[in-house]
Amino acid sequence: MKKGSGGGGGGGGAAAEKKKARHSSNTDTPPRKQAAKRDLFQLFAEKVRDHKDLESRWAVLHETRVEYFRGKDFVSFLRNHVELKNILEFDSNLEAEDIANVLLKKNLLVRCDRVVKTVRPGKRKLSTWPAHLEIFPDQVFSDNDAFFAWTFAKRRPLWQTLLSFSWPVLTLAICLFPVYPHRCKLLILYSCASLLLLILCLLLLRGLVFGAGWIFLGKRIWFFPNILAEEATLKELFQFWPPKDEGERPKWSARLFYAVVAVLAIMLLKHHAPDEAARARYQKRVYNIIDDVLEWSPRLALSGMMEKQPVFNASDPNNNYTDGGKANTENVVFPEDSNEETVSEEFEVKETSGNLDEVDENEIEVENGSVDDNDHEHQRFKDL
């Protein structure tokens, strides 16, 4: 009986341990649900950010480029795409304001405000999409002129990852440009020059169209308006049609003044334009520079260095050396022979310039005296 009761007690202890384990597992479920909720909100934020219908822009926030959207656009987006709320499961019944506040608490969003809060001269209202933002003190959702920036890094597509590995290869290819074949050099040179010329012509044409439209029509017309914008995306960069002009119409006096300035500038450039000879000299100079770049090779560079370097032969009693394969015999000048060489050079000059018979006797005596003085100085230098 005792053994039976002991076995029953052991069975009761095992059952109590199982109940404790079940109870502890029940108590662990709420943190798991909370972790799942955090993951669901993260997944919801990624889906909303990647969606094309939510209009967003890029701006600078404390020297960092961020992607942001407007509060009213977020509300209208969730109103039109209710199916995205199903990602939140238990929180799918929340309103757009409540979802945005949860994202703000989880640091998936940050509320921002425009840096420039006053209307600039020549503008009627503030910019719809400011280029510079700052953090708003009150991190609460609002749809009244409020901006919200994403704080998490966007997932990179596969093509961007593959493109990042190609940058070292491209850098190495640029460094090896001098050893390319001649045809490859010509192809790369003309391609880069054509691309640079296309960009400069496009910028010049944009400026001419804007100046003509501003002077004659009083309107600001920029085709490819975002081509020089730092915060523009690749899609916005090649947007051809300009946005609506929000500035005031310029005064006729300002238009007349700039028209006169433009005419004077054109006349000045035409008057100081280079002639045909100057153009030919400049073209020849440019061609010489291009030829030096294209015709360079390591073999020619090494051969040129070997030709310019003098080779000294120590076994030669006359101390002869060859320069580029040509033998030149020149005596090495020592300090003791410096005066004697100057004297000999003076007599050689006299012999080549005229006949010695026609030289004045006084001049010969002066020269002999100078030679004697040089001999005395030379003897004194040897005694020292």
mmCIF file of C-alpha atoms in Angstrom:
data_model
loop_
_atom_site.group_PDB
_atom_site.id
_atom_site.type_symbol
_atom_site.label_atom_id
_atom_site.label_comp_id
_atom_site.label_asym_id
_atom_site.label_seq_id
_atom_site.Cartn_x
_atom_site.Cartn_y
_atom_site.Cartn_z
ATOM 1 C CA MET A 1 0.000 0.000 0.000
ATOM 2 C CA LYS A 2 2.745 2.350 0.813
ATOM 3 C CA LYS A 3 4.426 1.582 -2.411
ATOM 4 C CA GLY A 4 1.204 2.263 -4.237
ATOM 5 C CA SER A 5 0.713 5.519 -2.464
ATOM 6 C CA GLY A 6 4.294 6.453 -3.240
ATOM 7 C CA GLY A 7 3.711 5.703 -6.890
ATOM 8 C CA GLY A 8 0.517 7.739 -6.781
ATOM 9 C CA GLY A 9 2.419 10.575 -5.181
ATOM 10 C CA GLY A 10 5.026 10.351 -7.921
ATOM 11 C CA GLY A 11 2.278 10.407 -10.537
ATOM 12 C CA GLY A 12 0.689 13.407 -8.853
ATOM 13 C CA GLY A 13 4.057 15.233 -8.859
ATOM 14 C CA ALA A 14 4.497 14.565 -12.567
ATOM 15 C CA ALA A 15 0.998 15.887 -13.248
ATOM 16 C CA ALA A 16 1.733 19.027 -11.233
ATOM 17 C CA GLU A 17 4.924 19.589 -13.191
ATOM 18 C CA LYS A 18 2.986 19.221 -16.463
ATOM 19 C CA LYS A 19 0.436 21.770 -15.282
ATOM 20 C CA LYS A 20 3.243 24.193 -14.354
ATOM 21 C CA ALA A 21 4.817 23.698 -17.764
ATOM 22 C CA ARG A 22 1.468 24.377 -19.448
ATOM 23 C CA HIS A 23 0.957 27.437 -17.276
ATOM 24 C CA SER A 24 4.431 28.752 -18.078
ATOM 25 C CA SER A 25 3.819 28.185 -21.789
ATOM 26 C CA ASN A 26 0.561 30.114 -21.533
ATOM 27 C CA THR A 27 2.353 32.991 -19.858
ATOM 28 C CA ASP A 28 4.966 33.043 -22.686
ATOM 29 C CA THR A 29 2.434 33.602 -25.457
ATOM 30 C CA PRO A 30 1.842 37.358 -24.976
ATOM 31 C CA PRO A 31 5.519 38.323 -25.639
ATOM 32 C CA ARG A 32 5.470 36.136 -28.741
ATOM 33 C CA LYS A 33 2.326 37.863 -29.916
ATOM 34 C CA GLN A 34 3.947 41.221 -29.259
ATOM 35 C CA ALA A 35 7.009 40.189 -31.279
ATOM 36 C CA ALA A 36 4.720 39.070 -34.085
ATOM 37 C CA LYS A 37 2.943 42.433 -33.939
ATOM 38 C CA ARG A 38 6.250 44.253 -34.253
ATOM 39 C CA ASP A 39 7.138 42.153 -37.249
ATOM 40 C CA LEU A 40 3.721 42.799 -38.778
ATOM 41 C CA PHE A 41 4.081 46.561 -38.455
ATOM 42 C CA GLN A 42 7.551 46.358 -39.975
ATOM 43 C CA LEU A 43 6.168 44.334 -42.864
ATOM 44 C CA PHE A 44 3.290 46.790 -43.256
ATOM 45 C CA ALA A 45 5.689 49.744 -43.362
ATOM 46 C CA GLU A 46 7.823 48.043 -46.031
ATOM 47 C CA LYS A 47 4.759 47.252 -48.164
ATOM 48 C CA VAL A 48 3.470 50.826 -47.914
ATOM 49 C CA ARG A 49 6.859 52.293 -48.763
ATOM 50 C CA ASP A 50 7.292 50.080 -51.835
ATOM 51 C CA HIS A 51 3.788 50.843 -53.108
ATOM 52 C CA LYS A 52 3.667 53.117 -56.151
ATOM 53 C CA ASP A 53 0.422 54.907 -55.251
ATOM 54 C CA LEU A 54 1.875 56.594 -52.169
ATOM 55 C CA GLU A 55 3.472 59.765 -53.479
ATOM 56 C CA SER A 56 6.831 60.488 -51.884
ATOM 57 C CA ARG A 57 9.935 62.608 -52.443
ATOM 58 C CA TRP A 58 13.557 62.761 -51.309
ATOM 59 C CA ALA A 59 14.885 65.536 -49.098
ATOM 60 C CA VAL A 60 17.807 66.370 -46.813
ATOM 61 C CA LEU A 61 17.229 65.832 -43.080
ATOM 62 C CA HIS A 62 20.212 66.832 -40.937
ATOM 63 C CA GLU A 63 22.690 66.180 -43.779
ATOM 64 C CA THR A 64 21.040 62.834 -44.580
ATOM 65 C CA ARG A 65 18.878 62.036 -47.602
ATOM 66 C CA VAL A 66 15.521 60.601 -46.555
ATOM 67 C CA GLU A 67 12.356 59.595 -48.344
ATOM 68 C CA TYR A 68 9.227 61.282 -47.006
ATOM 69 C CA PHE A 69 5.518 61.678 -47.686
ATOM 70 C CA ARG A 70 2.709 63.984 -46.612
ATOM 71 C CA GLY A 71 0.202 63.125 -43.899
ATOM 72 C CA LYS A 72 -2.871 63.784 -46.046
ATOM 73 C CA ASP A 73 -1.483 61.494 -48.768
ATOM 74 C CA PHE A 74 -1.054 58.689 -46.227
ATOM 75 C CA VAL A 75 -4.677 58.972 -45.106
ATOM 76 C CA SER A 76 -6.030 58.930 -48.652
ATOM 77 C CA PHE A 77 -3.711 56.052 -49.574
ATOM 78 C CA LEU A 78 -4.998 53.791 -46.785
ATOM 79 C CA ARG A 79 -8.554 54.791 -47.629
ATOM 80 C CA ASN A 80 -8.064 53.595 -51.200
ATOM 81 C CA HIS A 81 -6.041 50.473 -50.297
ATOM 82 C CA VAL A 82 -7.848 48.873 -47.375
ATOM 83 C CA GLU A 83 -6.427 45.438 -48.257
ATOM 84 C CA LEU A 84 -3.019 46.466 -46.908
ATOM 85 C CA LYS A 85 -4.480 46.616 -43.406
ATOM 86 C CA ASN A 86 -4.957 42.843 -43.488
ATOM 87 C CA ILE A 87 -1.215 42.505 -42.918
ATOM 88 C CA LEU A 88 -1.742 43.786 -39.383
ATOM 89 C CA GLU A 89 -4.206 40.926 -38.596
ATOM 90 C CA PHE A 90 -5.613 41.829 -35.142
ATOM 91 C CA ASP A 91 -4.940 45.552 -35.657
ATOM 92 C CA SER A 92 -6.491 45.733 -39.112
ATOM 93 C CA ASN A 93 -9.457 47.723 -37.790
ATOM 94 C CA LEU A 94 -7.291 50.647 -36.720
ATOM 95 C CA GLU A 95 -7.678 54.002 -38.433
ATOM 96 C CA ALA A 96 -4.929 55.598 -40.509
ATOM 97 C CA GLU A 97 -4.079 58.049 -37.715
ATOM 98 C CA ASP A 98 -3.720 55.234 -35.149
ATOM 99 C CA ILE A 99 -1.545 53.156 -37.481
ATOM 100 C CA ALA A 100 0.698 56.139 -38.140
ATOM 101 C CA ASN A 101 1.031 56.824 -34.387
ATOM 102 C CA VAL A 102 2.063 53.190 -33.823
ATOM 103 C CA LEU A 103 4.677 53.523 -36.563
ATOM 104 C CA LEU A 104 5.946 56.702 -34.900
ATOM 105 C CA LYS A 105 6.232 54.948 -31.513
ATOM 106 C CA LYS A 106 8.139 52.063 -33.088
ATOM 107 C CA ASN A 107 10.554 54.545 -34.755
ATOM 108 C CA LEU A 108 9.597 53.399 -38.217
ATOM 109 C CA LEU A 109 8.519 56.962 -39.002
ATOM 110 C CA VAL A 110 9.611 60.388 -37.847
ATOM 111 C CA ARG A 111 7.580 63.550 -38.206
ATOM 112 C CA CYS A 112 9.390 66.388 -39.962
ATOM 113 C CA ASP A 113 8.784 70.025 -40.742
ATOM 114 C CA ARG A 114 10.017 72.297 -43.478
ATOM 115 C CA VAL A 115 13.121 74.369 -42.769
ATOM 116 C CA VAL A 116 12.012 77.403 -44.812
ATOM 117 C CA LYS A 117 8.682 78.525 -43.344
ATOM 118 C CA THR A 118 8.379 81.857 -45.170
ATOM 119 C CA VAL A 119 7.409 82.471 -48.778
ATOM 120 C CA ARG A 120 10.435 83.254 -50.914
ATOM 121 C CA PRO A 121 10.506 86.420 -53.033
ATOM 122 C CA GLY A 122 8.753 85.877 -56.340
ATOM 123 C CA LYS A 123 6.669 82.941 -55.020
ATOM 124 C CA ARG A 124 2.987 82.922 -54.129
ATOM 125 C CA LYS A 125 3.026 80.076 -51.607
ATOM 126 C CA LEU A 126 5.327 77.644 -49.876
ATOM 127 C CA SER A 127 6.829 74.736 -51.782
ATOM 128 C CA THR A 128 4.647 71.642 -51.895
ATOM 129 C CA TRP A 129 7.637 69.340 -51.514
ATOM 130 C CA PRO A 130 10.453 71.090 -49.599
ATOM 131 C CA ALA A 131 14.018 69.989 -50.259
ATOM 132 C CA HIS A 132 15.254 70.487 -46.666
ATOM 133 C CA LEU A 133 13.512 69.187 -43.536
ATOM 134 C CA GLU A 134 13.982 69.215 -39.797
ATOM 135 C CA ILE A 135 12.566 67.043 -37.000
ATOM 136 C CA PHE A 136 9.262 68.248 -35.557
ATOM 137 C CA PRO A 137 9.173 68.484 -31.721
ATOM 138 C CA ASP A 138 5.770 66.789 -31.287
ATOM 139 C CA GLN A 139 5.910 63.276 -32.745
ATOM 140 C CA VAL A 140 2.163 62.879 -33.293
ATOM 141 C CA PHE A 141 0.435 62.185 -36.601
ATOM 142 C CA SER A 142 -1.309 65.046 -38.373
ATOM 143 C CA ASP A 143 -2.598 65.495 -41.897
ATOM 144 C CA ASN A 144 -2.339 69.298 -41.888
ATOM 145 C CA ASP A 145 0.900 70.259 -43.691
ATOM 146 C CA ALA A 146 2.850 67.515 -41.908
ATOM 147 C CA PHE A 147 5.656 65.426 -43.406
ATOM 148 C CA PHE A 148 6.803 61.983 -42.325
ATOM 149 C CA ALA A 149 10.110 60.356 -43.248
ATOM 150 C CA TRP A 150 10.958 56.663 -43.212
ATOM 151 C CA THR A 151 13.704 55.771 -40.757
ATOM 152 C CA PHE A 152 14.537 52.223 -41.881
ATOM 153 C CA ALA A 153 16.734 51.304 -44.824
ATOM 154 C CA LYS A 154 14.927 50.242 -47.947
ATOM 155 C CA ARG A 155 15.686 46.824 -49.346
ATOM 156 C CA ARG A 156 17.949 46.944 -52.356
ATOM 157 C CA PRO A 157 16.907 45.100 -55.468
ATOM 158 C CA LEU A 158 19.157 42.466 -56.977
ATOM 159 C CA TRP A 159 20.305 44.641 -59.880
ATOM 160 C CA GLN A 160 21.627 47.300 -57.491
ATOM 161 C CA THR A 161 23.613 44.673 -55.582
ATOM 162 C CA LEU A 162 25.149 43.376 -58.789
ATOM 163 C CA LEU A 163 25.871 46.924 -59.918
ATOM 164 C CA SER A 164 27.778 47.661 -56.715
ATOM 165 C CA PHE A 165 30.213 44.821 -57.491
ATOM 166 C CA SER A 166 30.911 46.312 -60.932
ATOM 167 C CA TRP A 167 32.340 49.590 -59.569
ATOM 168 C CA PRO A 168 35.779 48.128 -58.672
ATOM 169 C CA VAL A 169 35.980 46.553 -62.134
ATOM 170 C CA LEU A 170 35.106 49.881 -63.729
ATOM 171 C CA THR A 171 37.743 51.682 -61.640
ATOM 172 C CA LEU A 172 40.406 49.168 -62.684
ATOM 173 C CA ALA A 173 39.367 49.522 -66.333
ATOM 174 C CA ILE A 174 39.757 53.317 -66.114
ATOM 175 C CA CYS A 175 43.241 52.947 -64.615
ATOM 176 C CA LEU A 176 44.282 50.633 -67.460
ATOM 177 C CA PHE A 177 43.180 53.057 -70.165
ATOM 178 C CA PRO A 178 46.777 53.934 -71.295
ATOM 179 C CA VAL A 179 47.479 50.312 -72.315
ATOM 180 C CA TYR A 180 44.311 49.883 -74.372
ATOM 181 C CA PRO A 181 44.557 49.313 -78.136
ATOM 182 C CA HIS A 182 44.436 52.395 -80.312
ATOM 183 C CA ARG A 183 40.906 51.718 -81.606
ATOM 184 C CA CYS A 184 39.531 51.242 -78.103
ATOM 185 C CA LYS A 185 41.100 54.531 -77.035
ATOM 186 C CA LEU A 186 39.493 56.327 -79.964
ATOM 187 C CA LEU A 187 36.091 54.767 -79.230
ATOM 188 C CA ILE A 188 36.185 55.718 -75.534
ATOM 189 C CA LEU A 189 37.503 59.208 -76.251
ATOM 190 C CA TYR A 190 34.877 60.063 -78.847
ATOM 191 C CA SER A 191 32.073 58.516 -76.771
ATOM 192 C CA CYS A 192 32.958 60.553 -73.674
ATOM 193 C CA ALA A 193 33.452 63.713 -75.728
ATOM 194 C CA SER A 194 30.070 63.213 -77.434
ATOM 195 C CA LEU A 195 28.321 62.648 -74.097
ATOM 196 C CA LEU A 196 29.926 65.763 -72.595
ATOM 197 C CA LEU A 197 29.011 67.811 -75.662
ATOM 198 C CA LEU A 198 25.413 66.539 -75.469
ATOM 199 C CA ILE A 199 25.113 67.583 -71.809
ATOM 200 C CA LEU A 200 26.571 71.044 -72.475
ATOM 201 C CA CYS A 201 24.311 71.592 -75.505
ATOM 202 C CA LEU A 202 21.274 70.482 -73.494
ATOM 203 C CA LEU A 203 22.075 72.893 -70.666
ATOM 204 C CA LEU A 204 22.684 75.710 -73.151
ATOM 205 C CA LEU A 205 19.410 75.009 -74.950
ATOM 206 C CA ARG A 206 17.536 74.956 -71.625
ATOM 207 C CA GLY A 207 18.989 78.334 -70.757
ATOM 208 C CA LEU A 208 18.112 79.821 -74.156
ATOM 209 C CA VAL A 209 14.529 78.544 -73.998
ATOM 210 C CA PHE A 210 14.101 79.858 -70.462
ATOM 211 C CA GLY A 211 15.578 83.258 -71.368
ATOM 212 C CA ALA A 212 13.447 83.627 -74.487
ATOM 213 C CA GLY A 213 10.268 82.586 -72.669
ATOM 214 C CA TRP A 214 11.000 84.835 -69.710
ATOM 215 C CA ILE A 215 11.799 87.920 -71.847
ATOM 216 C CA PHE A 216 9.156 87.617 -74.587
ATOM 217 C CA LEU A 217 6.337 85.735 -72.794
ATOM 218 C CA GLY A 218 6.974 86.530 -69.137
ATOM 219 C CA LYS A 219 6.817 82.815 -68.196
ATOM 220 C CA ARG A 220 9.320 80.451 -66.635
ATOM 221 C CA ILE A 221 9.676 77.467 -68.948
ATOM 222 C CA TRP A 222 12.142 74.733 -67.969
ATOM 223 C CA PHE A 223 12.087 71.497 -69.934
ATOM 224 C CA PHE A 224 13.750 68.685 -67.969
ATOM 225 C CA PRO A 225 13.138 70.771 -64.837
ATOM 226 C CA ASN A 226 14.804 68.351 -62.380
ATOM 227 C CA ILE A 227 17.946 67.601 -64.360
ATOM 228 C CA LEU A 228 20.136 69.554 -61.905
ATOM 229 C CA ALA A 229 18.209 68.687 -58.718
ATOM 230 C CA GLU A 230 20.168 66.806 -56.056
ATOM 231 C CA GLU A 231 17.158 65.255 -54.324
ATOM 232 C CA ALA A 232 15.395 64.054 -57.489
ATOM 233 C CA THR A 233 14.984 60.368 -58.233
ATOM 234 C CA LEU A 234 15.925 58.745 -61.524
ATOM 235 C CA LYS A 235 12.321 58.909 -62.729
ATOM 236 C CA GLU A 236 11.980 62.590 -61.811
ATOM 237 C CA LEU A 237 15.367 63.371 -63.347
ATOM 238 C CA PHE A 238 14.126 62.716 -66.885
ATOM 239 C CA GLN A 239 10.707 64.319 -66.480
ATOM 240 C CA PHE A 240 10.387 66.378 -69.654
ATOM 241 C CA TRP A 241 7.311 68.535 -69.035
ATOM 242 C CA PRO A 242 7.901 71.360 -66.562
ATOM 243 C CA PRO A 243 5.669 71.792 -63.504
ATOM 244 C CA LYS A 244 3.151 74.571 -63.183
ATOM 245 C CA ASP A 245 4.656 78.031 -62.764
ATOM 246 C CA GLU A 246 3.934 79.227 -59.211
ATOM 247 C CA GLY A 247 5.878 82.478 -59.368
ATOM 248 C CA GLU A 248 4.658 85.967 -60.089
ATOM 249 C CA ARG A 249 4.808 87.376 -63.590
ATOM 250 C CA PRO A 250 8.036 89.400 -64.055
ATOM 251 C CA LYS A 251 7.828 93.152 -64.619
ATOM 252 C CA TRP A 252 8.281 94.555 -68.118
ATOM 253 C CA SER A 253 11.137 96.797 -66.946
ATOM 254 C CA ALA A 254 13.157 93.803 -65.721
ATOM 255 C CA ARG A 255 12.437 91.925 -68.951
ATOM 256 C CA LEU A 256 13.570 94.909 -71.037
ATOM 257 C CA PHE A 257 16.735 95.330 -68.989
ATOM 258 C CA TYR A 258 17.793 91.688 -69.378
ATOM 259 C CA ALA A 259 16.948 91.803 -73.083
ATOM 260 C CA VAL A 260 19.364 94.715 -73.552
ATOM 261 C CA VAL A 261 22.013 92.889 -71.496
ATOM 262 C CA ALA A 262 21.596 89.780 -73.671
ATOM 263 C CA VAL A 263 21.980 91.778 -76.899
ATOM 264 C CA LEU A 264 25.118 93.519 -75.600
ATOM 265 C CA ALA A 265 26.622 90.204 -74.496
ATOM 266 C CA ILE A 266 26.007 88.668 -77.933
ATOM 267 C CA MET A 267 27.585 91.667 -79.684
ATOM 268 C CA LEU A 268 30.594 91.549 -77.342
ATOM 269 C CA LEU A 269 31.163 87.855 -77.963
ATOM 270 C CA LYS A 270 30.847 88.351 -81.698
ATOM 271 C CA HIS A 271 33.354 91.209 -81.659
ATOM 272 C CA HIS A 272 35.965 89.269 -79.669
ATOM 273 C CA ALA A 273 35.443 85.957 -81.424
ATOM 274 C CA PRO A 274 38.736 84.264 -82.458
ATOM 275 C CA ASP A 275 39.730 84.402 -86.117
ATOM 276 C CA GLU A 276 40.493 81.425 -88.350
ATOM 277 C CA ALA A 277 44.225 81.440 -87.577
ATOM 278 C CA ALA A 278 43.663 81.374 -83.822
ATOM 279 C CA ARG A 279 41.130 78.611 -84.208
ATOM 280 C CA ALA A 280 43.577 76.567 -86.277
ATOM 281 C CA ARG A 281 46.340 77.032 -83.658
ATOM 282 C CA TYR A 282 44.039 75.976 -80.853
ATOM 283 C CA GLN A 283 42.825 72.967 -82.833
ATOM 284 C CA LYS A 284 46.409 71.896 -83.551
ATOM 285 C CA ARG A 285 47.316 72.224 -79.872
ATOM 286 C CA VAL A 286 44.340 70.106 -78.834
ATOM 287 C CA TYR A 287 45.171 67.469 -81.430
ATOM 288 C CA ASN A 288 48.752 67.280 -80.142
ATOM 289 C CA ILE A 289 47.525 66.715 -76.586
ATOM 290 C CA ILE A 290 45.099 64.027 -77.723
ATOM 291 C CA ASP A 291 47.813 62.301 -79.782
ATOM 292 C CA ASP A 292 50.154 62.258 -76.793
ATOM 293 C CA VAL A 293 47.461 60.577 -74.699
ATOM 294 C CA LEU A 294 46.422 58.050 -77.329
ATOM 295 C CA GLU A 295 49.904 57.064 -78.516
ATOM 296 C CA TRP A 296 51.371 56.554 -75.042
ATOM 297 C CA SER A 297 52.494 53.031 -74.170
ATOM 298 C CA PRO A 298 54.779 51.574 -71.466
ATOM 299 C CA ARG A 299 57.248 50.309 -74.093
ATOM 300 C CA LEU A 300 57.690 53.782 -75.589
ATOM 301 C CA ALA A 301 57.989 55.325 -72.157
ATOM 302 C CA LEU A 302 60.715 52.881 -71.077
ATOM 303 C CA SER A 303 62.638 53.305 -74.327
ATOM 304 C CA GLY A 304 62.483 57.079 -73.991
ATOM 305 C CA MET A 305 63.839 56.893 -70.453
ATOM 306 C CA MET A 306 66.712 54.652 -71.573
ATOM 307 C CA GLU A 307 67.608 57.038 -74.388
ATOM 308 C CA LYS A 308 67.727 60.074 -72.107
ATOM 309 C CA GLN A 309 69.747 58.363 -69.361
ATOM 310 C CA PRO A 310 73.592 58.798 -69.855
ATOM 311 C CA VAL A 311 75.690 55.626 -69.592
ATOM 312 C CA PHE A 312 79.070 56.196 -67.870
ATOM 313 C CA ASN A 313 81.942 53.817 -68.642
ATOM 314 C CA ALA A 314 84.380 53.663 -65.754
ATOM 315 C CA SER A 315 86.951 51.555 -67.660
ATOM 316 C CA ASP A 316 87.379 54.180 -70.377
ATOM 317 C CA PRO A 317 90.540 56.220 -69.669
ATOM 318 C CA ASN A 318 89.094 59.195 -71.522
ATOM 319 C CA ASN A 319 85.858 58.962 -69.439
ATOM 320 C CA ASN A 320 83.668 58.717 -72.516
ATOM 321 C CA TYR A 321 79.920 58.012 -72.202
ATOM 322 C CA THR A 322 77.245 57.268 -74.728
ATOM 323 C CA ASP A 323 73.932 59.085 -74.864
ATOM 324 C CA GLY A 324 71.216 57.245 -76.811
ATOM 325 C CA GLY A 325 73.716 55.063 -78.690
ATOM 326 C CA LYS A 326 75.820 58.038 -79.871
ATOM 327 C CA ALA A 327 79.408 58.259 -78.623
ATOM 328 C CA ASN A 328 80.500 61.689 -77.486
ATOM 329 C CA THR A 329 84.072 62.196 -76.324
ATOM 330 C CA GLU A 330 84.395 65.039 -73.911
ATOM 331 C CA ASN A 331 87.109 65.653 -71.376
ATOM 332 C CA VAL A 332 86.118 65.682 -67.745
ATOM 333 C CA VAL A 333 86.809 69.109 -66.270
ATOM 334 C CA PHE A 334 88.690 69.169 -63.005
ATOM 335 C CA PRO A 335 89.068 72.236 -60.773
ATOM 336 C CA GLU A 336 92.802 72.565 -61.521
ATOM 337 C CA ASP A 337 92.288 72.942 -65.286
ATOM 338 C CA SER A 338 89.541 75.520 -65.102
ATOM 339 C CA ASN A 339 91.823 78.537 -65.630
ATOM 340 C CA GLU A 340 93.752 76.910 -68.457
ATOM 341 C CA GLU A 341 90.528 76.136 -70.317
ATOM 342 C CA THR A 342 89.312 79.700 -70.007
ATOM 343 C CA VAL A 343 92.602 80.942 -71.498
ATOM 344 C CA SER A 344 92.445 78.463 -74.390
ATOM 345 C CA GLU A 345 88.849 79.398 -75.083
ATOM 346 C CA GLU A 346 89.812 83.088 -75.281
ATOM 347 C CA PHE A 347 92.491 82.368 -77.888
ATOM 348 C CA GLU A 348 90.110 80.172 -79.887
ATOM 349 C CA VAL A 349 87.578 82.968 -80.015
ATOM 350 C CA LYS A 350 90.241 85.363 -81.262
ATOM 351 C CA GLU A 351 91.333 82.955 -83.986
ATOM 352 C CA THR A 352 87.811 82.462 -85.324
ATOM 353 C CA SER A 353 86.769 86.102 -85.150
ATOM 354 C CA GLY A 354 89.642 87.587 -87.106
ATOM 355 C CA ASN A 355 93.256 87.421 -88.189
ATOM 356 C CA LEU A 356 95.913 87.539 -85.487
ATOM 357 C CA ASP A 357 98.057 89.819 -87.622
ATOM 358 C CA GLU A 358 95.463 92.575 -87.456
ATOM 359 C CA VAL A 359 95.196 92.533 -83.686
ATOM 360 C CA ASP A 360 96.700 95.477 -81.865
ATOM 361 C CA GLU A 361 100.011 94.901 -80.137
ATOM 362 C CA ASN A 362 98.719 96.629 -77.013
ATOM 363 C CA GLU A 363 95.804 94.268 -76.867
ATOM 364 C CA ILE A 364 98.151 91.285 -77.180
ATOM 365 C CA GLU A 365 100.306 92.633 -74.350
ATOM 366 C CA VAL A 366 97.220 93.095 -72.149
ATOM 367 C CA GLU A 367 96.123 89.589 -72.913
ATOM 368 C CA ASN A 368 99.623 88.223 -72.190
ATOM 369 C CA GLY A 369 99.589 90.086 -68.914
ATOM 370 C CA SER A 370 96.244 88.569 -68.008
ATOM 371 C CA VAL A 371 97.597 85.142 -68.951
ATOM 372 C CA ASP A 372 100.628 85.680 -66.701
ATOM 373 C CA ASP A 373 98.367 86.717 -63.861
ATOM 374 C CA ASN A 374 96.260 83.615 -64.380
ATOM 375 C CA ASP A 375 99.443 81.479 -64.390
ATOM 376 C CA HIS A 376 100.564 83.035 -61.101
ATOM 377 C CA GLU A 377 97.160 82.421 -59.545
ATOM 378 C CA HIS A 378 97.205 78.881 -60.833
ATOM 379 C CA GLN A 379 100.695 78.246 -59.354
ATOM 380 C CA ARG A 380 99.596 79.770 -56.053
ATOM 381 C CA PHE A 381 96.523 77.456 -56.024
ATOM 382 C CA LYS A 382 98.827 74.448 -56.569
ATOM 383 C CA ASP A 383 101.174 75.523 -53.750
ATOM 384 C CA LEU A 384 98.215 75.724 -51.386
#
